[in-house]
């Protein structure tokens, strides 16, 4: 069966003025040179805030990419990531069977790609609570993203 995706919020992905949505690859939300973060949808709003704090704390520049297309992926989509030291895939989905599982084979099959890390829901299920509390409960808060970036970089 094909993977299914959920959204924990109805928030739209933020789009900076210079943002250009690409259906044939990664859409860059933020420039960076050291670490690349890939995600899709509203969680990228949290990612951008976490990256700002991360860059204020450490001397790493983190790019943030939106992957708007989840079907018919190919290695060319991810070529821009080859120059990074690490890539983190962030998703508001169970870690197994989600976005990272679609992307990981491209990294595993080529020695040209940097180390690949995942962050998502780890065998937990949501409950009735506010969206902010739910993100915290599922370990997907801005602080959790900051902590994961720190684990990868430091």
PDB file of C-alpha atoms in Angstrom:
ATOM      1  CA  UNK A   1       0.000   0.000   0.000  1.00  0.00           C
ATOM      2  CA  UNK A   2       1.055   3.601  -0.539  1.00  0.00           C
ATOM      3  CA  UNK A   3       2.031   5.793   2.415  1.00  0.00           C
ATOM      4  CA  UNK A   4      -0.638   8.059   3.857  1.00  0.00           C
ATOM      5  CA  UNK A   5       0.058  11.502   5.308  1.00  0.00           C
ATOM      6  CA  UNK A   6      -1.620  13.487   8.046  1.00  0.00           C
ATOM      7  CA  UNK A   7      -1.442  17.135   8.991  1.00  0.00           C
ATOM      8  CA  UNK A   8      -1.410  18.120  12.643  1.00  0.00           C
ATOM      9  CA  UNK A   9      -2.368  21.680  11.805  1.00  0.00           C
ATOM     10  CA  UNK A  10      -4.217  23.642   9.208  1.00  0.00           C
ATOM     11  CA  UNK A  11      -1.442  26.239   9.137  1.00  0.00           C
ATOM     12  CA  UNK A  12      -0.008  26.916   5.741  1.00  0.00           C
ATOM     13  CA  UNK A  13       3.675  26.613   5.057  1.00  0.00           C
ATOM     14  CA  UNK A  14       5.182  30.105   5.259  1.00  0.00           C
ATOM     15  CA  UNK A  15       6.301  31.522   1.955  1.00  0.00           C
ATOM     16  CA  UNK A  16       9.023  34.187   2.021  1.00  0.00           C
ATOM     17  CA  UNK A  17       8.809  36.909  -0.628  1.00  0.00           C
ATOM     18  CA  UNK A  18      11.492  35.265  -2.781  1.00  0.00           C
ATOM     19  CA  UNK A  19       9.924  31.779  -2.461  1.00  0.00           C
ATOM     20  CA  UNK A  20       9.322  29.853  -5.670  1.00  0.00           C
ATOM     21  CA  UNK A  21       7.285  26.673  -5.391  1.00  0.00           C
ATOM     22  CA  UNK A  22       8.704  23.875  -7.542  1.00  0.00           C
ATOM     23  CA  UNK A  23       6.715  20.805  -8.471  1.00  0.00           C
ATOM     24  CA  UNK A  24       9.821  19.152  -9.956  1.00  0.00           C
ATOM     25  CA  UNK A  25      12.069  19.301  -6.889  1.00  0.00           C
ATOM     26  CA  UNK A  26      12.758  21.031  -3.613  1.00  0.00           C
ATOM     27  CA  UNK A  27      11.414  24.518  -2.946  1.00  0.00           C
ATOM     28  CA  UNK A  28      13.860  26.515  -0.798  1.00  0.00           C
ATOM     29  CA  UNK A  29      12.267  28.465   2.050  1.00  0.00           C
ATOM     30  CA  UNK A  30      15.539  29.546   3.651  1.00  0.00           C
ATOM     31  CA  UNK A  31      19.160  29.721   2.501  1.00  0.00           C
ATOM     32  CA  UNK A  32      21.888  27.847   4.369  1.00  0.00           C
ATOM     33  CA  UNK A  33      25.112  25.969   3.718  1.00  0.00           C
ATOM     34  CA  UNK A  34      25.712  23.460   6.537  1.00  0.00           C
ATOM     35  CA  UNK A  35      22.549  21.500   7.313  1.00  0.00           C
ATOM     36  CA  UNK A  36      19.470  21.004   5.144  1.00  0.00           C
ATOM     37  CA  UNK A  37      16.037  20.433   6.638  1.00  0.00           C
ATOM     38  CA  UNK A  38      13.308  18.964   4.412  1.00  0.00           C
ATOM     39  CA  UNK A  39       9.626  18.853   5.249  1.00  0.00           C
ATOM     40  CA  UNK A  40       6.207  19.594   3.897  1.00  0.00           C
ATOM     41  CA  UNK A  41       3.308  21.673   5.091  1.00  0.00           C
ATOM     42  CA  UNK A  42       2.609  23.550   8.289  1.00  0.00           C
ATOM     43  CA  UNK A  43       5.368  21.952  10.377  1.00  0.00           C
ATOM     44  CA  UNK A  44       7.832  24.010   8.358  1.00  0.00           C
ATOM     45  CA  UNK A  45       6.582  27.088  10.224  1.00  0.00           C
ATOM     46  CA  UNK A  46       7.901  25.485  13.434  1.00  0.00           C
ATOM     47  CA  UNK A  47      11.056  24.387  11.637  1.00  0.00           C
ATOM     48  CA  UNK A  48      11.875  27.935  10.531  1.00  0.00           C
ATOM     49  CA  UNK A  49      11.506  29.230  14.091  1.00  0.00           C
ATOM     50  CA  UNK A  50      13.649  26.391  15.457  1.00  0.00           C
ATOM     51  CA  UNK A  51      16.305  27.037  12.789  1.00  0.00           C
ATOM     52  CA  UNK A  52      16.424  30.734  13.729  1.00  0.00           C
ATOM     53  CA  UNK A  53      17.130  29.813  17.354  1.00  0.00           C
ATOM     54  CA  UNK A  54      19.639  27.153  16.265  1.00  0.00           C
ATOM     55  CA  UNK A  55      21.568  29.656  14.152  1.00  0.00           C
ATOM     56  CA  UNK A  56      21.583  32.204  16.972  1.00  0.00           C
ATOM     57  CA  UNK A  57      23.016  29.545  19.295  1.00  0.00           C
ATOM     58  CA  UNK A  58      25.512  27.792  17.014  1.00  0.00           C
ATOM     59  CA  UNK A  59      27.546  28.827  13.999  1.00  0.00           C
ATOM     60  CA  UNK A  60      25.703  26.563  11.562  1.00  0.00           C
ATOM     61  CA  UNK A  61      23.712  27.830   8.599  1.00  0.00           C
ATOM     62  CA  UNK A  62      20.616  25.731   7.976  1.00  0.00           C
ATOM     63  CA  UNK A  63      18.647  25.657   4.743  1.00  0.00           C
ATOM     64  CA  UNK A  64      14.953  24.767   4.865  1.00  0.00           C
ATOM     65  CA  UNK A  65      13.232  23.071   1.934  1.00  0.00           C
ATOM     66  CA  UNK A  66       9.581  22.341   1.215  1.00  0.00           C
ATOM     67  CA  UNK A  67       8.891  19.173  -0.742  1.00  0.00           C
ATOM     68  CA  UNK A  68       5.431  19.780  -2.185  1.00  0.00           C
ATOM     69  CA  UNK A  69       5.315  16.670  -4.342  1.00  0.00           C
ATOM     70  CA  UNK A  70       5.389  13.266  -2.702  1.00  0.00           C
ATOM     71  CA  UNK A  71       4.956  11.062  -5.755  1.00  0.00           C
ATOM     72  CA  UNK A  72       7.264  10.275  -8.671  1.00  0.00           C
ATOM     73  CA  UNK A  73      10.377  11.334  -6.754  1.00  0.00           C
ATOM     74  CA  UNK A  74      13.753  10.813  -8.369  1.00  0.00           C
ATOM     75  CA  UNK A  75      17.387  11.399  -7.417  1.00  0.00           C
ATOM     76  CA  UNK A  76      17.471  14.701  -9.334  1.00  0.00           C
ATOM     77  CA  UNK A  77      15.038  16.192  -6.788  1.00  0.00           C
ATOM     78  CA  UNK A  78      17.712  15.839  -4.114  1.00  0.00           C
ATOM     79  CA  UNK A  79      20.851  16.846  -6.045  1.00  0.00           C
ATOM     80  CA  UNK A  80      20.926  20.295  -4.337  1.00  0.00           C
ATOM     81  CA  UNK A  81      21.447  18.501  -1.005  1.00  0.00           C
ATOM     82  CA  UNK A  82      24.790  16.937  -1.927  1.00  0.00           C
ATOM     83  CA  UNK A  83      26.771  19.952  -0.724  1.00  0.00           C
ATOM     84  CA  UNK A  84      25.374  19.891   2.836  1.00  0.00           C
ATOM     85  CA  UNK A  85      27.053  18.233   5.835  1.00  0.00           C
ATOM     86  CA  UNK A  86      23.775  16.604   6.946  1.00  0.00           C
ATOM     87  CA  UNK A  87      20.100  16.422   5.993  1.00  0.00           C
ATOM     88  CA  UNK A  88      17.187  16.225   8.426  1.00  0.00           C
ATOM     89  CA  UNK A  89      13.775  15.117   7.192  1.00  0.00           C
ATOM     90  CA  UNK A  90      11.018  16.506   9.442  1.00  0.00           C
ATOM     91  CA  UNK A  91       7.459  15.235   9.246  1.00  0.00           C
ATOM     92  CA  UNK A  92       4.221  15.297  11.188  1.00  0.00           C
ATOM     93  CA  UNK A  93       3.679  11.611  10.532  1.00  0.00           C
ATOM     94  CA  UNK A  94       4.725   8.300  11.998  1.00  0.00           C
ATOM     95  CA  UNK A  95       8.472   8.079  11.424  1.00  0.00           C
ATOM     96  CA  UNK A  96       8.052   4.704   9.710  1.00  0.00           C
ATOM     97  CA  UNK A  97       6.170   4.789   6.444  1.00  0.00           C
ATOM     98  CA  UNK A  98       6.223   8.537   5.920  1.00  0.00           C
ATOM     99  CA  UNK A  99       8.141  11.182   4.015  1.00  0.00           C
ATOM    100  CA  UNK A 100      11.566  10.070   5.242  1.00  0.00           C
ATOM    101  CA  UNK A 101      10.895   6.546   3.994  1.00  0.00           C
ATOM    102  CA  UNK A 102      10.252   7.951   0.528  1.00  0.00           C
ATOM    103  CA  UNK A 103      13.481   9.972   0.552  1.00  0.00           C
ATOM    104  CA  UNK A 104      15.913   7.654   2.361  1.00  0.00           C
ATOM    105  CA  UNK A 105      16.528   5.258  -0.561  1.00  0.00           C
ATOM    106  CA  UNK A 106      18.029   8.067  -2.627  1.00  0.00           C
ATOM    107  CA  UNK A 107      20.538   8.747   0.147  1.00  0.00           C
ATOM    108  CA  UNK A 108      21.247   5.073   0.776  1.00  0.00           C
ATOM    109  CA  UNK A 109      21.942   4.314  -2.873  1.00  0.00           C
ATOM    110  CA  UNK A 110      24.504   7.065  -3.475  1.00  0.00           C
ATOM    111  CA  UNK A 111      27.713   7.819  -1.610  1.00  0.00           C
ATOM    112  CA  UNK A 112      27.465  11.418  -2.912  1.00  0.00           C
ATOM    113  CA  UNK A 113      24.778  12.358  -0.403  1.00  0.00           C
ATOM    114  CA  UNK A 114      25.469  13.512   3.171  1.00  0.00           C
ATOM    115  CA  UNK A 115      24.211  11.654   6.265  1.00  0.00           C
ATOM    116  CA  UNK A 116      20.419  11.517   6.433  1.00  0.00           C
ATOM    117  CA  UNK A 117      18.435  11.905   9.674  1.00  0.00           C
ATOM    118  CA  UNK A 118      14.729  11.595  10.411  1.00  0.00           C
ATOM    119  CA  UNK A 119      12.371  13.288  12.831  1.00  0.00           C
ATOM    120  CA  UNK A 120       8.698  12.488  13.150  1.00  0.00           C
ATOM    121  CA  UNK A 121       6.133  10.804  15.330  1.00  0.00           C
ATOM    122  CA  UNK A 122       7.730   7.802  17.020  1.00  0.00           C
ATOM    123  CA  UNK A 123       5.078   5.126  17.570  1.00  0.00           C
ATOM    124  CA  UNK A 124       2.737   7.440  19.451  1.00  0.00           C
ATOM    125  CA  UNK A 125      -0.787   8.474  18.713  1.00  0.00           C
ATOM    126  CA  UNK A 126      -2.338  11.861  19.243  1.00  0.00           C
ATOM    127  CA  UNK A 127      -4.940  12.838  21.787  1.00  0.00           C
ATOM    128  CA  UNK A 128      -7.474  15.618  22.215  1.00  0.00           C
ATOM    129  CA  UNK A 129      -5.529  18.777  23.049  1.00  0.00           C
ATOM    130  CA  UNK A 130      -4.536  22.113  21.568  1.00  0.00           C
ATOM    131  CA  UNK A 131      -2.302  21.993  18.478  1.00  0.00           C
ATOM    132  CA  UNK A 132       0.669  23.368  20.459  1.00  0.00           C
ATOM    133  CA  UNK A 133       0.206  20.770  23.186  1.00  0.00           C
ATOM    134  CA  UNK A 134      -0.123  18.049  20.554  1.00  0.00           C
ATOM    135  CA  UNK A 135       3.135  19.051  18.871  1.00  0.00           C
ATOM    136  CA  UNK A 136       4.841  18.955  22.283  1.00  0.00           C
ATOM    137  CA  UNK A 137       3.234  15.614  23.166  1.00  0.00           C
ATOM    138  CA  UNK A 138       4.488  14.128  19.884  1.00  0.00           C
ATOM    139  CA  UNK A 139       7.981  15.634  20.349  1.00  0.00           C
ATOM    140  CA  UNK A 140       7.601  17.933  17.347  1.00  0.00           C
ATOM    141  CA  UNK A 141       7.726  21.330  19.073  1.00  0.00           C
ATOM    142  CA  UNK A 142      10.128  24.085  18.059  1.00  0.00           C
ATOM    143  CA  UNK A 143      12.307  23.113  21.030  1.00  0.00           C
ATOM    144  CA  UNK A 144      12.281  19.454  19.932  1.00  0.00           C
ATOM    145  CA  UNK A 145      13.368  20.449  16.414  1.00  0.00           C
ATOM    146  CA  UNK A 146      16.099  22.666  17.875  1.00  0.00           C
ATOM    147  CA  UNK A 147      17.268  19.749  20.044  1.00  0.00           C
ATOM    148  CA  UNK A 148      17.388  17.369  17.061  1.00  0.00           C
ATOM    149  CA  UNK A 149      19.395  19.851  15.006  1.00  0.00           C
ATOM    150  CA  UNK A 150      21.778  20.204  17.950  1.00  0.00           C
ATOM    151  CA  UNK A 151      22.184  16.396  18.187  1.00  0.00           C
ATOM    152  CA  UNK A 152      23.083  16.263  14.506  1.00  0.00           C
ATOM    153  CA  UNK A 153      25.454  19.232  14.414  1.00  0.00           C
ATOM    154  CA  UNK A 154      27.243  19.362  17.743  1.00  0.00           C
TER     155      UNK A 154
END
